[in-house]
Coordinates of C-alpha atoms and ligand atoms in Angstrom, one line a residue:
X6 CA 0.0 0.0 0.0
X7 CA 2.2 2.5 -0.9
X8 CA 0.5 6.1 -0.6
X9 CA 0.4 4.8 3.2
X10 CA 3.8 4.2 3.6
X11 CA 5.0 8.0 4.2
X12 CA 8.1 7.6 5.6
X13 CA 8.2 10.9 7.9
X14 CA 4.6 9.7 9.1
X15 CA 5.8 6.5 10.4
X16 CA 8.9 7.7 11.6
X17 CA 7.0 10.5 13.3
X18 CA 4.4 7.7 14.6
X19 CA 7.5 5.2 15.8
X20 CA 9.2 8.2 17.5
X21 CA 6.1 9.6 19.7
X22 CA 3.2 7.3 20.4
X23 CA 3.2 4.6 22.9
X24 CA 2.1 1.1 21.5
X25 CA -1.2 1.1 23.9
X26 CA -1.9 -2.4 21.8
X27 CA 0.6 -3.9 19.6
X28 CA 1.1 -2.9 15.9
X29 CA -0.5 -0.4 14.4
X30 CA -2.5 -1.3 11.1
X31 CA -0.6 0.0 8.0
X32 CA -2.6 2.3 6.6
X33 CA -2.8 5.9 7.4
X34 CA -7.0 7.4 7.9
X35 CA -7.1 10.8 5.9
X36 CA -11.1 10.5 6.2
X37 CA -14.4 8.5 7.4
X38 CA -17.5 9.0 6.0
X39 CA -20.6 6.3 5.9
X40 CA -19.6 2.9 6.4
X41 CA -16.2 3.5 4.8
X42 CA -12.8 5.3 5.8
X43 CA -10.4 6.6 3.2
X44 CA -6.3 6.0 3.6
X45 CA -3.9 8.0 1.6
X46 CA -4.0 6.2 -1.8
X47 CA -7.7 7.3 -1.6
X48 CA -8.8 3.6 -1.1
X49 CA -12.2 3.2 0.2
X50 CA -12.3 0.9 2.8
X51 CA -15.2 -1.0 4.0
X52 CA -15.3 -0.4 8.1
X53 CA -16.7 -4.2 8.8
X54 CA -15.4 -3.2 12.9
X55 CA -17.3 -0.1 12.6
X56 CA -14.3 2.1 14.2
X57 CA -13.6 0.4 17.4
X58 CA -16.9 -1.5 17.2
X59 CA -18.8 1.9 17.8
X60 CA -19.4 3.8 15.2
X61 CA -23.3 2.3 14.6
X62 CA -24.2 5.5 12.5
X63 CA -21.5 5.1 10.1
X64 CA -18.9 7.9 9.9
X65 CA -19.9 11.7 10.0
X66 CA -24.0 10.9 10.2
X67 CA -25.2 14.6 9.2
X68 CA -26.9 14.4 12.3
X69 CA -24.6 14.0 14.5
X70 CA -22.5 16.2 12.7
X71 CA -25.0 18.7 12.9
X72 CA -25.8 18.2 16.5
X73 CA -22.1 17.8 17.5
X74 CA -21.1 21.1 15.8
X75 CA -24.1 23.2 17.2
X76 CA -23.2 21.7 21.1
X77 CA -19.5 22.7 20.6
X78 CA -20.9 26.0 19.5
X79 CA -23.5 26.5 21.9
X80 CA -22.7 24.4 25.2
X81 CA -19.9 22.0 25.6
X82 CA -18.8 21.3 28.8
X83 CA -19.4 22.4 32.2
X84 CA -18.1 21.8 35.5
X85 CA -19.6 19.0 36.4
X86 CA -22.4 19.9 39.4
X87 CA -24.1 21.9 37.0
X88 CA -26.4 20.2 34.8
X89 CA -28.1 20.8 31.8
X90 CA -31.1 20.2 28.9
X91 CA -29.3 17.7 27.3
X92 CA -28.4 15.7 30.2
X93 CA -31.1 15.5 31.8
X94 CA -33.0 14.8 29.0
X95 CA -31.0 11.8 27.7
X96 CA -30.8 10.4 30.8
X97 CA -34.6 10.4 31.0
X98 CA -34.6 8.8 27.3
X99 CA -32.3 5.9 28.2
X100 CA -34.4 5.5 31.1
X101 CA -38.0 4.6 28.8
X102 CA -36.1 2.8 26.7
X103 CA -34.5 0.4 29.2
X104 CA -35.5 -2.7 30.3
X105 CA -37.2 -2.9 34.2
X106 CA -37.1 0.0 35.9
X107 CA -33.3 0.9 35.6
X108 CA -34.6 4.7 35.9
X109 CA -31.3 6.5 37.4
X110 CA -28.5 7.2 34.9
X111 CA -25.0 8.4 35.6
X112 CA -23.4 9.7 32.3
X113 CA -19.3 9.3 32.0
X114 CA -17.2 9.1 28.7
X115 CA -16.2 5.6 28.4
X116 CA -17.0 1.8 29.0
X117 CA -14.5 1.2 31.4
X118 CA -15.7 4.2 33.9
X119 CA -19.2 3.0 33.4
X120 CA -18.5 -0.3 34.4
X121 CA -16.1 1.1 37.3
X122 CA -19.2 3.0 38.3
X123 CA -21.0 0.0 38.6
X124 CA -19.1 -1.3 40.6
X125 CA -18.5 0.6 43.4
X126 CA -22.4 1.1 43.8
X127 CA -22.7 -2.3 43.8
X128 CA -19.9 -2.7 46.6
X129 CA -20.9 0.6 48.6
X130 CA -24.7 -0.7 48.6
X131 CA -23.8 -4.2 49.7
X132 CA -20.8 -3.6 51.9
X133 CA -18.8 -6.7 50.2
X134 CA -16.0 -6.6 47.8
X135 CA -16.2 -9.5 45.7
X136 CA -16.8 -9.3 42.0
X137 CA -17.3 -12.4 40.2
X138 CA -16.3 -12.2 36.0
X139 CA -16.2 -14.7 33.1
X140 CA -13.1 -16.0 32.2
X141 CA -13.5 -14.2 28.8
X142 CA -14.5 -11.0 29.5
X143 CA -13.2 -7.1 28.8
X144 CA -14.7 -4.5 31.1
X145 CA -12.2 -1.8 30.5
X146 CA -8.3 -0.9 31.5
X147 CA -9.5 1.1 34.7
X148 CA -8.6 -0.6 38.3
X149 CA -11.7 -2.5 39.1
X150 CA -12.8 -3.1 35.5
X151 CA -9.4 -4.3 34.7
X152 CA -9.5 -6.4 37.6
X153 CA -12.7 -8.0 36.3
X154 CA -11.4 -9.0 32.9
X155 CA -9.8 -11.7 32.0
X156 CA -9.6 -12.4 27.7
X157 CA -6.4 -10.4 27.8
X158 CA -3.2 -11.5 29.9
X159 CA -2.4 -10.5 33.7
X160 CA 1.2 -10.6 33.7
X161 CA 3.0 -7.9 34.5
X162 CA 1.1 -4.9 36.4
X163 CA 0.6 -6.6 39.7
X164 CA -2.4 -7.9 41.8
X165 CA -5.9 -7.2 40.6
X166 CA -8.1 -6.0 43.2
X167 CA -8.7 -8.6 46.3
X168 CA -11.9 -10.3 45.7
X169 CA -11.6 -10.6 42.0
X170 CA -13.2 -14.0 41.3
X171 CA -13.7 -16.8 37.7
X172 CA -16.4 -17.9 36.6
X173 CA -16.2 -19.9 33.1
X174 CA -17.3 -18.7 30.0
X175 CA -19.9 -19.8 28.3
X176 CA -17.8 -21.3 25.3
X177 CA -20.7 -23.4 22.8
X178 CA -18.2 -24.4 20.4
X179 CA -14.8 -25.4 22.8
X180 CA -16.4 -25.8 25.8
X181 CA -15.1 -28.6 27.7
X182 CA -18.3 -29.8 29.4
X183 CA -20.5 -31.8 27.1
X184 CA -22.9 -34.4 27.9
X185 CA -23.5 -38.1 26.6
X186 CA -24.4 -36.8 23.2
X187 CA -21.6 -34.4 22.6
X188 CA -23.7 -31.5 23.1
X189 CA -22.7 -28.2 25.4
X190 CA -23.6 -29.0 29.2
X191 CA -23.7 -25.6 29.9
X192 CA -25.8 -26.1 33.0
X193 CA -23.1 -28.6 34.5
X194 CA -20.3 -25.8 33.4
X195 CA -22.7 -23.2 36.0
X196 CA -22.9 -25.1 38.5
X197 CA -19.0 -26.1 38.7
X198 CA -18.1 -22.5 38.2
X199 CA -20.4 -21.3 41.3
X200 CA -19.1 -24.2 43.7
X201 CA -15.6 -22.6 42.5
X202 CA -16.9 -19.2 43.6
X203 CA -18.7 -20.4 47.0
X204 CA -15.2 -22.5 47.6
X205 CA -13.1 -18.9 46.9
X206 CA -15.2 -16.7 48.4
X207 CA -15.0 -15.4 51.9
X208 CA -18.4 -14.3 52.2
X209 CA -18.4 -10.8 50.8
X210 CA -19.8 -11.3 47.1
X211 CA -21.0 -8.0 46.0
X212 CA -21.6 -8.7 42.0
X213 CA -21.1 -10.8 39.2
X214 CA -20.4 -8.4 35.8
X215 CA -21.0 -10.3 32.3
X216 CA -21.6 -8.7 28.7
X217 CA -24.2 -10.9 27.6
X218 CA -22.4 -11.5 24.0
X219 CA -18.5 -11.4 25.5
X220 CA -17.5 -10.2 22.0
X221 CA -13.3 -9.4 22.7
X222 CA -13.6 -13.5 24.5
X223 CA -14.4 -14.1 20.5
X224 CA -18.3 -13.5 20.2
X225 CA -19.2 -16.2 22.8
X226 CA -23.3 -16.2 23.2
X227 CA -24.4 -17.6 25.5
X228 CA -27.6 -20.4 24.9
X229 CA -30.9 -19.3 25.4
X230 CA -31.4 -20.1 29.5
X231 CA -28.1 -19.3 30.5
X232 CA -28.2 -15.6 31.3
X233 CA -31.2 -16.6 33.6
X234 CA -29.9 -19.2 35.4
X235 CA -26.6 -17.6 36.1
X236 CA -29.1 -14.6 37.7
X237 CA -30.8 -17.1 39.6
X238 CA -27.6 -17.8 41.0
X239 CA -26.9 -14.3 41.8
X240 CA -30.3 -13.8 43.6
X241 CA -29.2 -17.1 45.9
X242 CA -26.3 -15.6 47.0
X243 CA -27.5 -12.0 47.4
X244 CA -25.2 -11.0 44.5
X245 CA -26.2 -7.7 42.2
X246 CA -25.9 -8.3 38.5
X247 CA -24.3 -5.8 35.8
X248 CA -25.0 -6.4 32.9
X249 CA -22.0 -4.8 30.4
X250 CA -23.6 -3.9 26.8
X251 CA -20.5 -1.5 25.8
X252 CA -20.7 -3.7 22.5
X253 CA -24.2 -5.4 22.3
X254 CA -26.2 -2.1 23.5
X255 CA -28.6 0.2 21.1
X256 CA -29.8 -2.7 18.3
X257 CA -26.7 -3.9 16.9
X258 CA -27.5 -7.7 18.0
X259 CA -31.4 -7.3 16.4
X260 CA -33.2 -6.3 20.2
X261 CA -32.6 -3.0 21.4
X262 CA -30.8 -4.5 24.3
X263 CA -29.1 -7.8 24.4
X264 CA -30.4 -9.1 27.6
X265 CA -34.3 -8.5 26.4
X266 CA -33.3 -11.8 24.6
X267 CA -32.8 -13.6 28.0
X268 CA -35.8 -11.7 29.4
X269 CA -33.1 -10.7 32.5
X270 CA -33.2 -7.5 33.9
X271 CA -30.1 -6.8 35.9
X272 CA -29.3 -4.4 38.9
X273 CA -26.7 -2.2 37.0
X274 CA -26.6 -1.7 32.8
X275 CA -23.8 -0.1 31.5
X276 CA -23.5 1.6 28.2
X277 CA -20.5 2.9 26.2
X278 CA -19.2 2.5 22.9
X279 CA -22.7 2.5 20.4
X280 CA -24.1 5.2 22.7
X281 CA -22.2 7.5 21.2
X282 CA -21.7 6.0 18.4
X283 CA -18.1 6.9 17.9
X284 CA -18.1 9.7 20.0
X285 CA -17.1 9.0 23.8
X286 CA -20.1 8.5 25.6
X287 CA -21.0 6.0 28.1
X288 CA -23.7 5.7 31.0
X289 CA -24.1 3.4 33.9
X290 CA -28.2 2.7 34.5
X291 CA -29.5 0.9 37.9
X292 CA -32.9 1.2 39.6
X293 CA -34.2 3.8 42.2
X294 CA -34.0 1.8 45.1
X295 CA -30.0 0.8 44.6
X296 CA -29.3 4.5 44.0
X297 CA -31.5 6.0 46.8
X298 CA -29.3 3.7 48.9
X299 CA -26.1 4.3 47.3
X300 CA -26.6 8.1 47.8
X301 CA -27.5 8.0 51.6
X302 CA -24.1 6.1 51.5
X303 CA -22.4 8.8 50.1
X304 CA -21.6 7.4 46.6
X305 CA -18.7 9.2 44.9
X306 CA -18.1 8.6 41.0
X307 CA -17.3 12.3 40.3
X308 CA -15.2 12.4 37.0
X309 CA -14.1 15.7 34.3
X310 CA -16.5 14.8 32.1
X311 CA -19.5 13.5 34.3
X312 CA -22.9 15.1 32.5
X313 CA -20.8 16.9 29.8
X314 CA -24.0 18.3 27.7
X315 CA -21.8 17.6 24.0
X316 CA -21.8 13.7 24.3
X317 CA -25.1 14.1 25.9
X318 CA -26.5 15.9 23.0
X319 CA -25.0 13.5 20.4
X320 CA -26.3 10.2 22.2
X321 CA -30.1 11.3 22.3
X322 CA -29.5 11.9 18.7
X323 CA -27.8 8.6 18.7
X324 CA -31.1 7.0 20.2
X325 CA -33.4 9.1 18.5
X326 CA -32.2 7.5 14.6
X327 CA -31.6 4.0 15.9
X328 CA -35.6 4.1 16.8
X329 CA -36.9 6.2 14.1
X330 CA -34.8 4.6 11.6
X331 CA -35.7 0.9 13.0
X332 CA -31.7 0.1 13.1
X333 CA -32.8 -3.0 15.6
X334 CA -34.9 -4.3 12.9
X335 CA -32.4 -3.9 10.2
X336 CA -29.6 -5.6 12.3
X337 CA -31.9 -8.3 12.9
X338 CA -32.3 -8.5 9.2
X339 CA -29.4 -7.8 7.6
X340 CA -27.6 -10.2 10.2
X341 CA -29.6 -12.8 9.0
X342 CA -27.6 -12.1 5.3
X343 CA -24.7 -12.0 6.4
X344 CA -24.7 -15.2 8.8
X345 CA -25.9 -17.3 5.7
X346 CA -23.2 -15.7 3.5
X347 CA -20.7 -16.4 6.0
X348 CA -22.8 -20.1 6.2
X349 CA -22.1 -20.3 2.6
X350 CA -18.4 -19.8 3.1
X351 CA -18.0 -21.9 5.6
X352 CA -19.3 -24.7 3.1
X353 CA -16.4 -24.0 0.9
X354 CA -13.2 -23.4 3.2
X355 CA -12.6 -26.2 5.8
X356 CA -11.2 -23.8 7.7
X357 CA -14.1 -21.4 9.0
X358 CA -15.3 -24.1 11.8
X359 CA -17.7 -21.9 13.7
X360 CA -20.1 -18.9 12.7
X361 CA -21.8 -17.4 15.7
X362 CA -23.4 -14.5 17.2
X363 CA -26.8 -12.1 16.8
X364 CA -27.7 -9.4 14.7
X365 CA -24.5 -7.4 13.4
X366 CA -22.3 -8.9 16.1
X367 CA -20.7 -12.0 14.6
X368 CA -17.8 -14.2 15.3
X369 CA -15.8 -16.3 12.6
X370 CA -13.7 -19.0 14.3
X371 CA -11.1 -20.2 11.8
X372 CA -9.4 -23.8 13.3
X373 CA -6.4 -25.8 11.6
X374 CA -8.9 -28.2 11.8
X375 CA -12.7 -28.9 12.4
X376 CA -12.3 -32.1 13.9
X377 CA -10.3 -30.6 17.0
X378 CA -11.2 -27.3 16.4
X379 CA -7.6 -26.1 17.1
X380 CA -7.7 -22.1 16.8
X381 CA -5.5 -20.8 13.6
X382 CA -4.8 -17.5 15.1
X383 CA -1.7 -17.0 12.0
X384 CA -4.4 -18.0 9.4
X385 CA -6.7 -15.2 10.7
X386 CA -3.9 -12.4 10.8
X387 CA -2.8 -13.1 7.3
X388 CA -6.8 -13.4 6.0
X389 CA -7.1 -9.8 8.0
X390 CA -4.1 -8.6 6.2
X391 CA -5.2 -9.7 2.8
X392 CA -8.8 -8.4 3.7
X393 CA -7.1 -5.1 4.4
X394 CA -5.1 -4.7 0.9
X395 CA -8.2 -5.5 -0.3
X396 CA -10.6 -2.3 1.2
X397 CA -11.7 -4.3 4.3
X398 CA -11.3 -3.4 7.8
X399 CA -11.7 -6.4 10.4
X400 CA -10.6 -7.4 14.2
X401 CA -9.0 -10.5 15.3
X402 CA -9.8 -10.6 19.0
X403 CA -6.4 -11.0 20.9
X404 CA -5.4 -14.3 23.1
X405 CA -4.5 -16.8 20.7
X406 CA -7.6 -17.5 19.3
X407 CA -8.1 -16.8 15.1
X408 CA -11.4 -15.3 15.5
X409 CA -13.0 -12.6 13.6
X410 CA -15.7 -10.4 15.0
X411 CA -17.6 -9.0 12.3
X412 CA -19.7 -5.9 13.4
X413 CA -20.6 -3.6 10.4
X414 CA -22.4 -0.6 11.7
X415 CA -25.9 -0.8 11.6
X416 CA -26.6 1.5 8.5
X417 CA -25.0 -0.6 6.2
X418 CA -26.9 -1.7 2.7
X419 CA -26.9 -5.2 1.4
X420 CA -24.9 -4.5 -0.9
X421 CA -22.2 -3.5 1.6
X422 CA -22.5 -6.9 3.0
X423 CA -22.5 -9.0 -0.5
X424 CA -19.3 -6.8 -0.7
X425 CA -17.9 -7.5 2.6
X426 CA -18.3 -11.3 2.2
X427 CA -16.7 -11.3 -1.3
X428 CA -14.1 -9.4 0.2
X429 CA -14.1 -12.3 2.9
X430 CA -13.7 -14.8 0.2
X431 CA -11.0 -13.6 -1.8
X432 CA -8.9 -12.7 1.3
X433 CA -9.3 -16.3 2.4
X434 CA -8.8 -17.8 -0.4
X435 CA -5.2 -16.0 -0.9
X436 CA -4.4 -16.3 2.7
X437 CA -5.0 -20.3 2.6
X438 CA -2.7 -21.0 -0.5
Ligands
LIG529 C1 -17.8 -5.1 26.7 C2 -16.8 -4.0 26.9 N1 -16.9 -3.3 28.0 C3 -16.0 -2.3 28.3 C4 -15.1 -1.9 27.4 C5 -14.1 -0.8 27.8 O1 -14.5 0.3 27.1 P1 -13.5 1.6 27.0 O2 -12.4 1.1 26.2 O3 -14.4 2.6 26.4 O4 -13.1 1.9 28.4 C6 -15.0 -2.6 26.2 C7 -14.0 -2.2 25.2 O5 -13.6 -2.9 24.3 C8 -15.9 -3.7 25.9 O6 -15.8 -4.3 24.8

């Protein structure tokens, strides 16, 4: 790709960024618009990870460009006791669209702070510590989110925070537990992971947090009665439940919320990435009665950018198109098309052994091979390279796994997707040869 490869850009980049998560992508962004960014050849190239799996509006909606540009003009940020229209009134918005009565919203800038917020309501209101996390998940870089996720490696920056318990996750396709007839015994796998967490704990659990797709784990979904029975767990134990839909949130995976599929309401929602759709935005939710208490308790989550009225005013936008445009519906829909393209792949090239996901949140699981389902993690760099030189941005998820998460944003046309998959079959087919 030459026209990217300006040397006094990259030596520029090499000289003064910090590598926050390995190599960089070789191409340089001059421009986004729609469902496609531009690199310095001029290339179009399809965003199939829409930005960092956020942007559900495309690039540059005129909307949000319009509302964006009249809240920098007119009321961007204030200190952050003083609130204002936009504020209040998203946070009313999120509240009627919610599931349950999760009525009180804190507003923050990104997923990890949500989820951080979460959490120390959830251990102020119960007076315990102990916060129980899939053994896949991402919550965020901060402390106490970092400390509940486990799909990236430990090593190196010390002890997580004390309490910070394992619970397995849900894994359909490599999951270790199957019964007589080969099929996923996930119940077995929930019961063994809470006698783990009865056995560890000391008798403070305060919460169990869980993204009810873990997309970074590698798009794991859970089965349908899953998400209930682990909450039937939490209610034995006098656990709270967050539910973490940084990724799944605002229609991408075809209901407006994930959990509305497993008909689970939980304590704490947390919202980030697709609520501002590219801009950063991100809101914790929980119910009356758990923020009553946590106030008489003197809850503290005071950041810089706490009820800053410029996101605010971009995520009711945000909300306002994904309902009037019926964005749920058409990720429902057009996730449907590009499941049975992928379906069709997968027919053709032995080594695509799992599709999975909802809506526009899918996962591609390329294995060595099918039988033993080893992961070909160098297969699915060198398919993401190829898919790249061929106007397609994708995401490996990290960990050693070669798994593709596939989340278009969720104004994409058909023909986007037709595109996408083609795109998907030439790069394999170089990549395998
Ligand atoms: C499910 C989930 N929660 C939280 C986060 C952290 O969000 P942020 O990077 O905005 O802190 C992520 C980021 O990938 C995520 O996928």
């Amino acid at each position: 790709m030459p026209g990217n490869s300006d040397p006094e850009f990259w030596r520029k980049a090499r000289a003064h960024l910090v590598r926050y998560g390995g190599a960089f992508a070789p191409v340089i962004a001059e421009r986004a618009a729609g469902n496609y960014f531009t690199d310095a050849e001029g290339r179009q190239i399809l965003d199939f990870t829409s930005g960092q799996m956020s942007a559900i509006l495309g690039h540059s909606h005129p909307e949000i460009v319009a509302v964006a540009r009249r809240s920098i003009e007119e009321l961007d940020h204030l200190y952050s006791t003083i609130l204002s229209r936009p504020v209040v009134d998203l946070a009313a918005l999120i509240a009627e669209v919610a599931p349950g009565k999760l009525d009180r919203v804190l507003l923050v800038s990104t997923g990890g702070e949500s989820n951080e917020a979460a959490l120390r309501m959830a251990k102020l209101v119960t007076g315990h510590h102990e916060i129980v996390a899939m053994s896949r998940s991402w919550h965020g870089v901060t402390g106490g989110a970092a400390s509940a996720t486990y799909s990236n490696s430990r090593r190196g920056y010390g002890p997580p925070q004390p309490g910070a318990l394992v619970l397995p996750a849900p894994d359909t396709y490599r999951s270790r537990f199957v019964d007589g007839s080969g099929a996923y015994d996930w119940r077995s796998e929930l019961e063994f992971g809470f006698e783990l967490v009865d056995r560890q704990s000391t008798g403070a659990l305060a919460a169990c947090i869980v993204e009810p797709i873990l997309s970074s784990g590698g798009v794991l979904e859970p089965p349908e009665g899953y998400v209930a029975a682990l909450a039937e767990k939490c209610r034995e134990r006098d656990m709270q439940l967050i539910f973490d839909e940084a990724q799944t949130g605002l229609g991408r995976t075809g209901h407006l919320f994930a959990c509305q599929r497993d008909g689970v309401v939980p304590q704490y929602l947390t919202l980030s990435k697709t609520l501002g759709a590219g801009l950063p935005l991100a809101a914790m939710l929980t119910t009356p009665e758990i923020e009553d208490e946590a106030a008489a308790r003197g809850y503290l989550f005071y950041t810089t950018h706490a009820s800053d009225p410029l996101p605010a005013a971009v995520g009711l936008k945000v909300i306002e198109v994904i309902l009037r445009d019926r964005l749920t519906e058409r990720a429902a829909e057009l996730g449907q098309r590009l499941k049975a393209g992928l379906q069709t792949l997968q027919q053709r090239y032995d080594c695509i052994g799992d599709i999975r996901g909802r809506g526009l949140l899918l996962g591609l699981d390329l294995v060595k091979d099918r039988r033993t389902k080893t992961p070909d993690p160098e297969l699915a760099q060198r398919v993401a390279r190829e898919c790249l030189v061929l106007g397609m941005m994708t995401s490996v998820v990290r960990g050693g796994f070669g798994i593709f998460r596939i989340a278009p944003p969720l104004t994409i046309e058909a023909g986007e997707i037709d595109l996408g998959l083609e795109i998907f079959d030439r790069a394999l087919g170089r990549a395998i040869r």
